[in-house]
Each structure stands twice: as C-alpha cells, then as structure tokens.
Amino acid sequence: MISNFLQDNEALIRLIMSDIQGMTKYIHIGVGIALVYGVLYLLYVIFCKITKRERKLSAWHAISVFALLIYLTAILFIVFMSREVGQYDGVNLHLWSSWGITTRRKALFIENIIMFIPMGILLPSAFKTFRNPFVCIFSCAVMSCFIEQTQFIFKLGFAELDDVVTNTLGGAIGWIIWGILWLIFLIIHGIFHKNK
C-alpha cells in the first residue's frame, strides 16, 4: 500500500524534496542570528554564576529559542528575499483552489503545510504561553496572514486564502507533534523519578 502510494506520487515527492533542499540555503543566516542569541544566553549564565543568582532561563529554553530563530529567519528569507519585488500580483480567496491539477501546484500546497510544522513544534518548546493549542495555532495563523499581506503589498507572491489555511494546518500538526513528545517526556520523567 505504501509502496503503491510512493510509486504513484514519485514526481510529487521528488519535487517537494527538491524544494525543501533548496530552502536550506538560507539556514546559515538564521544560524548567525541564533549564534548572537547563544552568546547572549552564555553571558546570562555567566552573570548568574558570578552573582550567585538563580537562573530563570533553562538550557532547554535556550536551545528552543536558538532553533526558533534559525527557523524564523529561514522562513522570512524564503518568503521575502527569494523573489523579486513586483514579480507577482493578485489575491485568491477561493478555498482549496491552489491544489490544482499540476504536480507543481500540489507540491506547493503540501509545502505550505510542511513549512509551518516546525513553528507548531518550536513555539511551545520555547515559550510556555504557546503550550495552549489555541494560542499557538492562532499565532501561526497571524504569522501566515502577515506573510500573505506583505507578499500582496510588495507583489512578492499571490495572497491566497489557501496559504493561510494550509500554514495554520501545519502549525496545528506541529503542535500535536509537540504535545505527543511532551506527553512522552512527562511519562518518562514521571517513571524515572518514581523509581528513584
């Protein structure tokens, strides 16, 4: 069954993988920004040790923020820097119309979901506020609306309702993945402490 699906959709899967590989060229910029944060966090840790203050920001928080900064920088560069200003113009408010019949349109539709899955995972990992699913998913929707609005204003891409819906769906999937991982962590952590 799975092999049949892969064979039937081989061109689509190859296109998606190629596009994802192309997106990695912006990660180094995100790493640079995240390294600045890493240095600031290290200075914060040193300051807490010297002044013998309790550290309020954990290492896990720092790692999550580090990853979030890399991700957000890469997304913003992909969306805003990879296209010429004035290249595209238009609004599409017809729901599910971007699925299309071509392999390229289907790939873009799926990529819009995949693109926001990390946001749904990283936001609640970095900040407790986003552990509330409604706050996290709403934030993903707002970020997607911001991207679409900016694309429309600067004619960097078509502003599509489907993009907002698929990005938000990706954020929701990411939050579910984070929730499952968090539940597993709590179970393992609880079992470990019980056996001590």
XYZ file of C-alpha atoms in Angstrom:
196
model
C 0.000 0.000 0.000
C 2.741 2.452 0.982
C 4.927 1.390 -1.948
C 1.992 1.937 -4.325
C 1.441 5.427 -2.892
C 5.145 6.252 -3.288
C 5.202 4.985 -6.876
C 2.017 6.872 -7.804
C 3.341 10.109 -6.321
C 7.051 9.784 -7.103
C 7.242 13.014 -9.141
C 5.376 14.960 -6.441
C 7.608 13.637 -3.660
C 10.769 14.403 -5.653
C 9.586 17.954 -6.312
C 8.791 18.545 -2.623
C 12.165 17.132 -1.536
C 13.965 19.283 -4.119
C 12.153 22.425 -2.928
C 12.917 21.650 0.726
C 16.588 21.108 -0.144
C 16.610 24.486 -1.923
C 15.277 26.190 1.214
C 18.289 25.128 3.280
C 20.474 27.759 1.598
C 19.004 30.396 3.955
C 19.691 28.474 7.159
C 23.214 29.907 7.594
C 21.732 33.394 8.075
C 19.444 32.032 10.789
C 22.392 30.279 12.408
C 24.268 33.604 12.518
C 21.360 35.336 14.247
C 20.862 32.385 16.597
C 24.574 32.422 17.499
C 24.196 36.032 18.670
C 21.374 34.832 20.920
C 23.577 31.916 22.044
C 26.346 34.314 23.075
C 23.840 36.486 24.963
C 22.482 33.391 26.743
C 26.010 32.302 27.661
C 26.713 35.762 29.103
C 23.454 35.471 31.076
C 24.570 32.095 32.510
C 27.995 33.510 33.441
C 26.346 36.553 35.044
C 24.062 34.303 37.124
C 27.043 32.207 38.287
C 29.134 35.241 39.221
C 26.305 36.982 41.077
C 25.034 33.655 42.516
C 21.544 34.344 41.212
C 19.097 31.640 40.271
C 18.969 31.104 36.523
C 15.376 31.552 35.322
C 16.028 30.553 31.700
C 16.862 26.871 31.277
C 19.224 25.364 28.730
C 16.200 23.713 27.030
C 14.605 27.153 26.633
C 17.828 28.480 25.086
C 18.063 25.567 22.635
C 14.400 26.002 21.648
C 14.813 29.755 21.080
C 18.038 29.067 19.152
C 16.175 26.655 16.817
C 13.190 29.017 16.544
C 15.435 31.903 15.453
C 17.059 29.743 12.763
C 13.640 28.607 11.544
C 12.016 32.078 11.508
C 14.988 33.649 9.734
C 14.977 30.928 7.080
C 11.196 31.308 6.582
C 11.393 35.094 6.247
C 14.250 34.854 3.746
C 12.436 32.168 1.744
C 9.250 34.219 1.609
C 10.662 37.729 1.160
C 14.191 37.504 -0.233
C 13.873 34.721 -2.777
C 11.597 36.708 -5.107
C 11.798 39.992 -6.965
C 9.563 42.854 -5.797
C 6.692 43.308 -8.244
C 7.091 39.804 -9.652
C 3.600 38.620 -8.669
C 0.330 40.406 -8.108
C -3.091 39.177 -7.120
C -5.388 37.759 -4.482
C -7.019 34.330 -4.481
C -9.790 33.887 -1.907
C -11.164 30.617 -3.357
C -10.610 27.914 -0.757
C -8.759 24.772 -1.964
C -8.254 26.246 -5.436
C -4.462 26.182 -5.095
C -4.388 22.369 -5.017
C -4.566 22.496 -8.807
C -4.081 19.722 -11.271
C -0.350 20.115 -11.892
C 2.342 18.418 -9.836
C 3.920 21.830 -9.095
C 0.665 23.221 -7.614
C 0.152 20.110 -5.483
C 3.752 20.329 -4.250
C 3.322 23.993 -3.241
C 0.098 23.141 -1.411
C 1.812 20.378 0.594
C 4.919 22.517 1.187
C 2.755 25.246 2.749
C 1.631 22.700 5.334
C 5.153 21.357 5.925
C 6.590 24.886 6.212
C 4.654 25.677 9.410
C 5.008 22.311 11.198
C 8.302 23.417 12.838
C 6.614 26.585 14.100
C 3.941 24.487 15.827
C 6.699 22.464 17.499
C 9.168 25.240 18.347
C 6.800 27.910 19.737
C 5.540 25.761 22.660
C 9.053 24.359 23.159
C 10.471 27.864 23.577
C 7.647 29.672 25.402
C 5.057 28.329 27.863
C 2.339 30.665 26.549
C 2.259 28.721 23.293
C 1.615 25.420 25.062
C -2.017 26.422 24.864
C -3.063 24.983 21.465
C -5.372 27.902 20.688
C -2.636 30.483 21.314
C -0.088 28.530 19.252
C -2.389 27.825 16.304
C -3.774 31.376 16.322
C -0.189 32.715 16.287
C 0.601 30.527 13.272
C -2.484 31.927 11.515
C -1.446 35.512 12.336
C 2.095 34.869 11.060
C 0.671 33.404 7.853
C -1.654 36.410 7.395
C 1.331 38.719 7.918
C 3.295 36.857 5.236
C 0.396 36.926 2.762
C -0.302 40.620 3.424
C 3.354 41.525 2.943
C 3.554 39.472 -0.232
C 0.477 41.285 -1.545
C 1.769 44.779 -0.677
C 5.196 44.239 -2.245
C 3.921 41.942 -5.030
C 6.217 39.146 -3.901
C 3.589 36.463 -4.368
C -0.095 35.823 -4.726
C -2.011 36.397 -1.494
C -4.001 33.184 -1.162
C -6.533 32.084 1.418
C -5.313 28.525 0.886
C -1.845 29.536 2.098
C -3.252 30.844 5.378
C -5.332 27.681 5.864
C -2.504 25.284 4.969
C 0.067 27.183 7.061
C -2.325 27.150 10.024
C -2.942 23.431 9.492
C 0.825 22.890 9.503
C 1.097 24.801 12.785
C -1.683 22.647 14.271
C 0.072 19.452 13.148
C 3.299 20.773 14.687
C 1.544 21.488 17.981
C 0.094 17.961 18.019
C 3.586 16.525 17.431
C 4.942 18.723 20.241
C 2.051 17.616 22.501
C 2.790 13.936 21.893
C 6.514 14.445 22.541
C 5.759 16.473 25.690
C 3.414 13.736 26.963
C 6.088 11.087 26.336
C 8.625 13.263 28.177
C 6.281 13.679 31.161
C 5.585 9.935 31.316
C 9.281 9.017 31.112
C 10.224 11.776 33.560
C 7.497 10.601 35.985
C 8.579 6.958 35.745
C 12.236 7.888 36.238
C 11.511 9.935 39.370
C 9.170 7.268 40.742
C 11.949 4.658 40.548
C 14.463 6.870 42.377
